[in-house]
């Protein structure tokens, strides 16, 4: 590719630049149990729900779906970082779900609405036809969606709604959704809000997502409902059927950069980053799942959650085990750039990787060599750790924990 697009005054190969992993969506066969796992145990807070049942005219399909809701949840100020819904959502919408597809979407934040709109046009020209574009509600994020070679939905977006000190999301009357690519420029969100208030709509009518007590755990000087706090999401780890096609999509189309390649038991595994973190996405051959004895129902090896520090990571593992959650450790070679981590198994059999540290990649784009990294052994968790040069580096969680 050649640098042909002016993106905020910088010449790039595509008309958008992915800044970070934004949010993630799991499809569930056990929605009630999974919602309990992600909210009560891991600490995601429900900001909004969408009931799909009024849109489904076939009662037989509706009965098959079970819980007809989309659950939008947050750990911080973004309206949602994690979405959960029934795996029948494709069927009731008249679409076909590819085999082993349990990821509803993988979402990448770009820098502006202009990048979303120009990116949508560019994606279509690449033969990666967008299956939806416009502005989503709830969440108010401008977005364009397209599929990877295995059928995973990817989204580029700008401008997700922010949740403030009162924990309330926008009321539905404040939503201004679009079902097509918008004309540019658009009015700012501040003017949208003012127009809604001028109409007499109540800004306090939105749903509250503030957690209720008892706040029994003292964590870093704050009382919380559990002995840890999620401070970031990702990376997403996918097992792919055709590595060449997957790399072409995520590197050459989405624009992620390859940080490192690891050969594990003869299988080439790739780790790609969006910003300075060692990786936001990892790609493994499908055969890796069989070697690790993972659930065969999904091509997603795991979804990551960072907690604030090493002490919280150890406490999180203990807390989950005490609540009868299965916790696994996988070979550390499969997550270079992370030293200590553990994988909680959700009610559907998905793995959720818990970690506290991610290696940072600097101006020269080079990761550490394996010899320079901290050595870990499965099952061995020191009481405390010596700092690395980039310990507590990278983007930090900015708000209060609760």
mmCIF file with all atom_site columns, N, CA and C in Angstrom, residues 24-77:
data_model
loop_
_atom_site.group_PDB
_atom_site.id
_atom_site.type_symbol
_atom_site.label_atom_id
_atom_site.label_alt_id
_atom_site.label_comp_id
_atom_site.label_asym_id
_atom_site.label_entity_id
_atom_site.label_seq_id
_atom_site.pdbx_PDB_ins_code
_atom_site.Cartn_x
_atom_site.Cartn_y
_atom_site.Cartn_z
_atom_site.occupancy
_atom_site.B_iso_or_equiv
_atom_site.pdbx_formal_charge
_atom_site.auth_seq_id
_atom_site.auth_comp_id
_atom_site.auth_asym_id
_atom_site.auth_atom_id
_atom_site.pdbx_PDB_model_num
ATOM 1   N N  . UNK A 1 24 ? -16.365 -5.265  23.087 1.00 0.00 ? 24 UNK A N  1
ATOM 2   C CA . UNK A 1 24 ? -16.354 -6.662  22.679 1.00 0.00 ? 24 UNK A CA 1
ATOM 3   C C  . UNK A 1 24 ? -17.697 -7.280  23.043 1.00 0.00 ? 24 UNK A C  1
ATOM 4   N N  . UNK A 1 25 ? -18.130 -8.278  22.246 1.00 0.00 ? 25 UNK A N  1
ATOM 5   C CA . UNK A 1 25 ? -19.467 -8.862  22.398 1.00 0.00 ? 25 UNK A CA 1
ATOM 6   C C  . UNK A 1 25 ? -19.362 -10.383 22.341 1.00 0.00 ? 25 UNK A C  1
ATOM 7   N N  . UNK A 1 26 ? -19.826 -11.045 23.403 1.00 0.00 ? 26 UNK A N  1
ATOM 8   C CA . UNK A 1 26 ? -19.917 -12.501 23.421 1.00 0.00 ? 26 UNK A CA 1
ATOM 9   C C  . UNK A 1 26 ? -21.364 -12.927 23.203 1.00 0.00 ? 26 UNK A C  1
ATOM 10  N N  . UNK A 1 27 ? -21.539 -13.999 22.433 1.00 0.00 ? 27 UNK A N  1
ATOM 11  C CA . UNK A 1 27 ? -22.835 -14.653 22.265 1.00 0.00 ? 27 UNK A CA 1
ATOM 12  C C  . UNK A 1 27 ? -22.904 -15.823 23.239 1.00 0.00 ? 27 UNK A C  1
ATOM 13  N N  . UNK A 1 28 ? -24.037 -15.971 23.913 1.00 0.00 ? 28 UNK A N  1
ATOM 14  C CA . UNK A 1 28 ? -24.140 -16.918 25.008 1.00 0.00 ? 28 UNK A CA 1
ATOM 15  C C  . UNK A 1 28 ? -25.301 -17.885 24.826 1.00 0.00 ? 28 UNK A C  1
ATOM 16  N N  . UNK A 1 29 ? -25.082 -19.127 25.245 1.00 0.00 ? 29 UNK A N  1
ATOM 17  C CA . UNK A 1 29 ? -26.177 -20.097 25.309 1.00 0.00 ? 29 UNK A CA 1
ATOM 18  C C  . UNK A 1 29 ? -26.800 -20.115 26.696 1.00 0.00 ? 29 UNK A C  1
ATOM 19  N N  . UNK A 1 30 ? -26.143 -19.474 27.653 1.00 0.00 ? 30 UNK A N  1
ATOM 20  C CA . UNK A 1 30 ? -26.607 -19.445 29.041 1.00 0.00 ? 30 UNK A CA 1
ATOM 21  C C  . UNK A 1 30 ? -26.547 -17.998 29.526 1.00 0.00 ? 30 UNK A C  1
ATOM 22  N N  . UNK A 1 31 ? -27.467 -17.188 29.008 1.00 0.00 ? 31 UNK A N  1
ATOM 23  C CA . UNK A 1 31 ? -27.396 -15.748 29.232 1.00 0.00 ? 31 UNK A CA 1
ATOM 24  C C  . UNK A 1 31 ? -27.525 -15.401 30.714 1.00 0.00 ? 31 UNK A C  1
ATOM 25  N N  . UNK A 1 32 ? -28.469 -16.002 31.410 1.00 0.00 ? 32 UNK A N  1
ATOM 26  C CA . UNK A 1 32 ? -28.683 -15.659 32.822 1.00 0.00 ? 32 UNK A CA 1
ATOM 27  C C  . UNK A 1 32 ? -27.430 -15.922 33.648 1.00 0.00 ? 32 UNK A C  1
ATOM 28  N N  . UNK A 1 33 ? -26.852 -17.117 33.491 1.00 0.00 ? 33 UNK A N  1
ATOM 29  C CA . UNK A 1 33 ? -25.659 -17.461 34.265 1.00 0.00 ? 33 UNK A CA 1
ATOM 30  C C  . UNK A 1 33 ? -24.467 -16.613 33.857 1.00 0.00 ? 33 UNK A C  1
ATOM 31  N N  . UNK A 1 34 ? -24.335 -16.355 32.544 1.00 0.00 ? 34 UNK A N  1
ATOM 32  C CA . UNK A 1 34 ? -23.205 -15.549 32.071 1.00 0.00 ? 34 UNK A CA 1
ATOM 33  C C  . UNK A 1 34 ? -23.326 -14.104 32.535 1.00 0.00 ? 34 UNK A C  1
ATOM 34  N N  . UNK A 1 35 ? -24.529 -13.563 32.532 1.00 0.00 ? 35 UNK A N  1
ATOM 35  C CA . UNK A 1 35 ? -24.722 -12.191 33.001 1.00 0.00 ? 35 UNK A CA 1
ATOM 36  C C  . UNK A 1 35 ? -24.338 -12.085 34.474 1.00 0.00 ? 35 UNK A C  1
ATOM 37  N N  . UNK A 1 36 ? -24.682 -13.081 35.258 1.00 0.00 ? 36 UNK A N  1
ATOM 38  C CA . UNK A 1 36 ? -24.299 -13.105 36.671 1.00 0.00 ? 36 UNK A CA 1
ATOM 39  C C  . UNK A 1 36 ? -22.764 -13.138 36.800 1.00 0.00 ? 36 UNK A C  1
ATOM 40  N N  . UNK A 1 37 ? -22.118 -13.944 35.973 1.00 0.00 ? 37 UNK A N  1
ATOM 41  C CA . UNK A 1 37 ? -20.663 -14.067 35.997 1.00 0.00 ? 37 UNK A CA 1
ATOM 42  C C  . UNK A 1 37 ? -19.992 -12.731 35.689 1.00 0.00 ? 37 UNK A C  1
ATOM 43  N N  . UNK A 1 38 ? -20.431 -12.065 34.616 1.00 0.00 ? 38 UNK A N  1
ATOM 44  C CA . UNK A 1 38 ? -19.755 -10.847 34.175 1.00 0.00 ? 38 UNK A CA 1
ATOM 45  C C  . UNK A 1 38 ? -20.100 -9.634  35.036 1.00 0.00 ? 38 UNK A C  1
ATOM 46  N N  . UNK A 1 39 ? -21.262 -9.616  35.648 1.00 0.00 ? 39 UNK A N  1
ATOM 47  C CA . UNK A 1 39 ? -21.637 -8.469  36.471 1.00 0.00 ? 39 UNK A CA 1
ATOM 48  C C  . UNK A 1 39 ? -21.305 -8.700  37.943 1.00 0.00 ? 39 UNK A C  1
ATOM 49  N N  . UNK A 1 40 ? -21.873 -9.727  38.552 1.00 0.00 ? 40 UNK A N  1
ATOM 50  C CA . UNK A 1 40 ? -21.685 -9.944  39.988 1.00 0.00 ? 40 UNK A CA 1
ATOM 51  C C  . UNK A 1 40 ? -20.248 -10.317 40.335 1.00 0.00 ? 40 UNK A C  1
ATOM 52  N N  . UNK A 1 41 ? -19.632 -11.157 39.517 1.00 0.00 ? 41 UNK A N  1
ATOM 53  C CA . UNK A 1 41 ? -18.286 -11.633 39.845 1.00 0.00 ? 41 UNK A CA 1
ATOM 54  C C  . UNK A 1 41 ? -17.183 -10.746 39.264 1.00 0.00 ? 41 UNK A C  1
ATOM 55  N N  . UNK A 1 42 ? -17.296 -10.365 37.980 1.00 0.00 ? 42 UNK A N  1
ATOM 56  C CA . UNK A 1 42 ? -16.217 -9.581  37.364 1.00 0.00 ? 42 UNK A CA 1
ATOM 57  C C  . UNK A 1 42 ? -16.411 -8.073  37.515 1.00 0.00 ? 42 UNK A C  1
ATOM 58  N N  . UNK A 1 43 ? -17.644 -7.619  37.738 1.00 0.00 ? 43 UNK A N  1
ATOM 59  C CA . UNK A 1 43 ? -17.845 -6.209  38.045 1.00 0.00 ? 43 UNK A CA 1
ATOM 60  C C  . UNK A 1 43 ? -18.312 -5.318  36.918 1.00 0.00 ? 43 UNK A C  1
ATOM 61  N N  . UNK A 1 44 ? -18.690 -5.872  35.761 1.00 0.00 ? 44 UNK A N  1
ATOM 62  C CA . UNK A 1 44 ? -19.294 -5.030  34.726 1.00 0.00 ? 44 UNK A CA 1
ATOM 63  C C  . UNK A 1 44 ? -20.655 -4.531  35.212 1.00 0.00 ? 44 UNK A C  1
ATOM 64  N N  . UNK A 1 45 ? -20.979 -3.295  34.863 1.00 0.00 ? 45 UNK A N  1
ATOM 65  C CA . UNK A 1 45 ? -22.239 -2.680  35.275 1.00 0.00 ? 45 UNK A CA 1
ATOM 66  C C  . UNK A 1 45 ? -23.129 -2.488  34.046 1.00 0.00 ? 45 UNK A C  1
ATOM 67  N N  . UNK A 1 46 ? -24.393 -2.870  34.159 1.00 0.00 ? 46 UNK A N  1
ATOM 68  C CA . UNK A 1 46 ? -25.319 -2.770  33.029 1.00 0.00 ? 46 UNK A CA 1
ATOM 69  C C  . UNK A 1 46 ? -25.738 -1.313  32.850 1.00 0.00 ? 46 UNK A C  1
ATOM 70  N N  . UNK A 1 47 ? -25.405 -0.752  31.686 1.00 0.00 ? 47 UNK A N  1
ATOM 71  C CA . UNK A 1 47 ? -25.774 0.634   31.388 1.00 0.00 ? 47 UNK A CA 1
ATOM 72  C C  . UNK A 1 47 ? -27.103 0.720   30.655 1.00 0.00 ? 47 UNK A C  1
ATOM 73  N N  . UNK A 1 48 ? -27.372 -0.240  29.777 1.00 0.00 ? 48 UNK A N  1
ATOM 74  C CA . UNK A 1 48 ? -28.619 -0.251  29.017 1.00 0.00 ? 48 UNK A CA 1
ATOM 75  C C  . UNK A 1 48 ? -28.918 -1.666  28.556 1.00 0.00 ? 48 UNK A C  1
ATOM 76  N N  . UNK A 1 49 ? -30.177 -1.918  28.291 1.00 0.00 ? 49 UNK A N  1
ATOM 77  C CA . UNK A 1 49 ? -30.586 -3.161  27.645 1.00 0.00 ? 49 UNK A CA 1
ATOM 78  C C  . UNK A 1 49 ? -31.462 -2.815  26.454 1.00 0.00 ? 49 UNK A C  1
ATOM 79  N N  . UNK A 1 50 ? -31.443 -3.666  25.454 1.00 0.00 ? 50 UNK A N  1
ATOM 80  C CA . UNK A 1 50 ? -32.336 -3.537  24.298 1.00 0.00 ? 50 UNK A CA 1
ATOM 81  C C  . UNK A 1 50 ? -33.133 -4.820  24.175 1.00 0.00 ? 50 UNK A C  1
ATOM 82  N N  . UNK A 1 51 ? -34.449 -4.700  24.206 1.00 0.00 ? 51 UNK A N  1
ATOM 83  C CA . UNK A 1 51 ? -35.346 -5.849  24.081 1.00 0.00 ? 51 UNK A CA 1
ATOM 84  C C  . UNK A 1 51 ? -35.680 -6.041  22.607 1.00 0.00 ? 51 UNK A C  1
ATOM 85  N N  . UNK A 1 52 ? -35.227 -7.165  22.041 1.00 0.00 ? 52 UNK A N  1
ATOM 86  C CA . UNK A 1 52 ? -35.452 -7.424  20.619 1.00 0.00 ? 52 UNK A CA 1
ATOM 87  C C  . UNK A 1 52 ? -36.808 -8.056  20.333 1.00 0.00 ? 52 UNK A C  1
ATOM 88  N N  . UNK A 1 53 ? -37.536 -8.469  21.363 1.00 0.00 ? 53 UNK A N  1
ATOM 89  C CA . UNK A 1 53 ? -38.776 -9.222  21.124 1.00 0.00 ? 53 UNK A CA 1
ATOM 90  C C  . UNK A 1 53 ? -39.815 -8.466  20.302 1.00 0.00 ? 53 UNK A C  1
ATOM 91  N N  . UNK A 1 54 ? -39.964 -7.128  20.457 1.00 0.00 ? 54 UNK A N  1
ATOM 92  C CA . UNK A 1 54 ? -40.952 -6.450  19.614 1.00 0.00 ? 54 UNK A CA 1
ATOM 93  C C  . UNK A 1 54 ? -40.635 -6.506  18.118 1.00 0.00 ? 54 UNK A C  1
ATOM 94  N N  . UNK A 1 55 ? -39.356 -6.768  17.785 1.00 0.00 ? 55 UNK A N  1
ATOM 95  C CA . UNK A 1 55 ? -38.956 -6.813  16.375 1.00 0.00 ? 55 UNK A CA 1
ATOM 96  C C  . UNK A 1 55 ? -39.125 -8.211  15.770 1.00 0.00 ? 55 UNK A C  1
ATOM 97  N N  . UNK A 1 56 ? -39.428 -9.195  16.614 1.00 0.00 ? 56 UNK A N  1
ATOM 98  C CA . UNK A 1 56 ? -39.509 -10.581 16.153 1.00 0.00 ? 56 UNK A CA 1
ATOM 99  C C  . UNK A 1 56 ? -40.974 -10.993 16.050 1.00 0.00 ? 56 UNK A C  1
ATOM 100 N N  . UNK A 1 57 ? -41.437 -11.161 14.842 1.00 0.00 ? 57 UNK A N  1
ATOM 101 C CA . UNK A 1 57 ? -42.849 -11.456 14.621 1.00 0.00 ? 57 UNK A CA 1
ATOM 102 C C  . UNK A 1 57 ? -43.159 -12.949 14.693 1.00 0.00 ? 57 UNK A C  1
ATOM 103 N N  . UNK A 1 58 ? -42.139 -13.778 14.566 1.00 0.00 ? 58 UNK A N  1
ATOM 104 C CA . UNK A 1 58 ? -42.330 -15.219 14.592 1.00 0.00 ? 58 UNK A CA 1
ATOM 105 C C  . UNK A 1 58 ? -42.201 -15.715 16.038 1.00 0.00 ? 58 UNK A C  1
ATOM 106 N N  . UNK A 1 59 ? -43.329 -16.132 16.648 1.00 0.00 ? 59 UNK A N  1
ATOM 107 C CA . UNK A 1 59 ? -43.317 -16.550 18.050 1.00 0.00 ? 59 UNK A CA 1
ATOM 108 C C  . UNK A 1 59 ? -42.455 -17.779 18.280 1.00 0.00 ? 59 UNK A C  1
ATOM 109 N N  . UNK A 1 60 ? -42.360 -18.637 17.268 1.00 0.00 ? 60 UNK A N  1
ATOM 110 C CA . UNK A 1 60 ? -41.536 -19.840 17.416 1.00 0.00 ? 60 UNK A CA 1
ATOM 111 C C  . UNK A 1 60 ? -40.058 -19.461 17.510 1.00 0.00 ? 60 UNK A C  1
ATOM 112 N N  . UNK A 1 61 ? -39.636 -18.512 16.674 1.00 0.00 ? 61 UNK A N  1
ATOM 113 C CA . UNK A 1 61 ? -38.254 -18.034 16.739 1.00 0.00 ? 61 UNK A CA 1
ATOM 114 C C  . UNK A 1 61 ? -37.987 -17.335 18.068 1.00 0.00 ? 61 UNK A C  1
ATOM 115 N N  . UNK A 1 62 ? -38.947 -16.558 18.520 1.00 0.00 ? 62 UNK A N  1
ATOM 116 C CA . UNK A 1 62 ? -38.788 -15.836 19.773 1.00 0.00 ? 62 UNK A CA 1
ATOM 117 C C  . UNK A 1 62 ? -38.614 -16.804 20.935 1.00 0.00 ? 62 UNK A C  1
ATOM 118 N N  . UNK A 1 63 ? -39.380 -17.890 20.911 1.00 0.00 ? 63 UNK A N  1
ATOM 119 C CA . UNK A 1 63 ? -39.267 -18.898 21.977 1.00 0.00 ? 63 UNK A CA 1
ATOM 120 C C  . UNK A 1 63 ? -37.895 -19.570 21.954 1.00 0.00 ? 63 UNK A C  1
ATOM 121 N N  . UNK A 1 64 ? -37.354 -19.802 20.748 1.00 0.00 ? 64 UNK A N  1
ATOM 122 C CA . UNK A 1 64 ? -36.033 -20.413 20.620 1.00 0.00 ? 64 UNK A CA 1
ATOM 123 C C  . UNK A 1 64 ? -34.930 -19.523 21.181 1.00 0.00 ? 64 UNK A C  1
ATOM 124 N N  . UNK A 1 65 ? -35.134 -18.217 21.089 1.00 0.00 ? 65 UNK A N  1
ATOM 125 C CA . UNK A 1 65 ? -34.084 -17.287 21.481 1.00 0.00 ? 65 UNK A CA 1
ATOM 126 C C  . UNK A 1 65 ? -33.859 -17.288 22.992 1.00 0.00 ? 65 UNK A C  1
ATOM 127 N N  . UNK A 1 66 ? -34.894 -17.549 23.765 1.00 0.00 ? 66 UNK A N  1
ATOM 128 C CA . UNK A 1 66 ? -34.745 -17.444 25.203 1.00 0.00 ? 66 UNK A CA 1
ATOM 129 C C  . UNK A 1 66 ? -34.765 -15.985 25.608 1.00 0.00 ? 66 UNK A C  1
ATOM 130 N N  . UNK A 1 67 ? -33.719 -15.512 26.261 1.00 0.00 ? 67 UNK A N  1
ATOM 131 C CA . UNK A 1 67 ? -33.627 -14.118 26.679 1.00 0.00 ? 67 UNK A CA 1
ATOM 132 C C  . UNK A 1 67 ? -33.455 -13.244 25.434 1.00 0.00 ? 67 UNK A C  1
ATOM 133 N N  . UNK A 1 68 ? -34.399 -12.331 25.162 1.00 0.00 ? 68 UNK A N  1
ATOM 134 C CA . UNK A 1 68 ? -34.331 -11.531 23.926 1.00 0.00 ? 68 UNK A CA 1
ATOM 135 C C  . UNK A 1 68 ? -33.564 -10.222 24.062 1.00 0.00 ? 68 UNK A C  1
ATOM 136 N N  . UNK A 1 69 ? -32.805 -10.053 25.126 1.00 0.00 ? 69 UNK A N  1
ATOM 137 C CA . UNK A 1 69 ? -32.160 -8.766  25.387 1.00 0.00 ? 69 UNK A CA 1
ATOM 138 C C  . UNK A 1 69 ? -30.694 -8.736  24.957 1.00 0.00 ? 69 UNK A C  1
ATOM 139 N N  . UNK A 1 70 ? -30.287 -7.559  24.528 1.00 0.00 ? 70 UNK A N  1
ATOM 140 C CA . UNK A 1 70 ? -28.874 -7.212  24.417 1.00 0.00 ? 70 UNK A CA 1
ATOM 141 C C  . UNK A 1 70 ? -28.501 -6.470  25.698 1.00 0.00 ? 70 UNK A C  1
ATOM 142 N N  . UNK A 1 71 ? -27.446 -6.918  26.368 1.00 0.00 ? 71 UNK A N  1
ATOM 143 C CA . UNK A 1 71 ? -27.003 -6.268  27.605 1.00 0.00 ? 71 UNK A CA 1
ATOM 144 C C  . UNK A 1 71 ? -25.722 -5.492  27.331 1.00 0.00 ? 71 UNK A C  1
ATOM 145 N N  . UNK A 1 72 ? -25.779 -4.168  27.533 1.00 0.00 ? 72 UNK A N  1
ATOM 146 C CA . UNK A 1 72 ? -24.628 -3.294  27.339 1.00 0.00 ? 72 UNK A CA 1
ATOM 147 C C  . UNK A 1 72 ? -24.034 -2.994  28.714 1.00 0.00 ? 72 UNK A C  1
ATOM 148 N N  . UNK A 1 73 ? -22.748 -3.298  28.894 1.00 0.00 ? 73 UNK A N  1
ATOM 149 C CA . UNK A 1 73 ? -22.137 -3.142  30.218 1.00 0.00 ? 73 UNK A CA 1
ATOM 150 C C  . UNK A 1 73 ? -20.832 -2.361  30.133 1.00 0.00 ? 73 UNK A C  1
ATOM 151 N N  . UNK A 1 74 ? -20.449 -1.778  31.258 1.00 0.00 ? 74 UNK A N  1
ATOM 152 C CA . UNK A 1 74 ? -19.236 -0.949  31.316 1.00 0.00 ? 74 UNK A CA 1
ATOM 153 C C  . UNK A 1 74 ? -18.400 -1.317  32.536 1.00 0.00 ? 74 UNK A C  1
ATOM 154 N N  . UNK A 1 75 ? -17.127 -0.935  32.506 1.00 0.00 ? 75 UNK A N  1
ATOM 155 C CA . UNK A 1 75 ? -16.268 -0.995  33.685 1.00 0.00 ? 75 UNK A CA 1
ATOM 156 C C  . UNK A 1 75 ? -15.783 0.401   34.047 1.00 0.00 ? 75 UNK A C  1
ATOM 157 N N  . UNK A 1 76 ? -15.901 1.348   33.116 1.00 0.00 ? 76 UNK A N  1
ATOM 158 C CA . UNK A 1 76 ? -15.418 2.712   33.289 1.00 0.00 ? 76 UNK A CA 1
ATOM 159 C C  . UNK A 1 76 ? -16.436 3.702   32.760 1.00 0.00 ? 76 UNK A C  1
ATOM 160 N N  . UNK A 1 77 ? -15.965 4.692   32.003 1.00 0.00 ? 77 UNK A N  1
ATOM 161 C CA . UNK A 1 77 ? -16.842 5.772   31.551 1.00 0.00 ? 77 UNK A CA 1
ATOM 162 C C  . UNK A 1 77 ? -17.462 5.521   30.181 1.00 0.00 ? 77 UNK A C  1
#
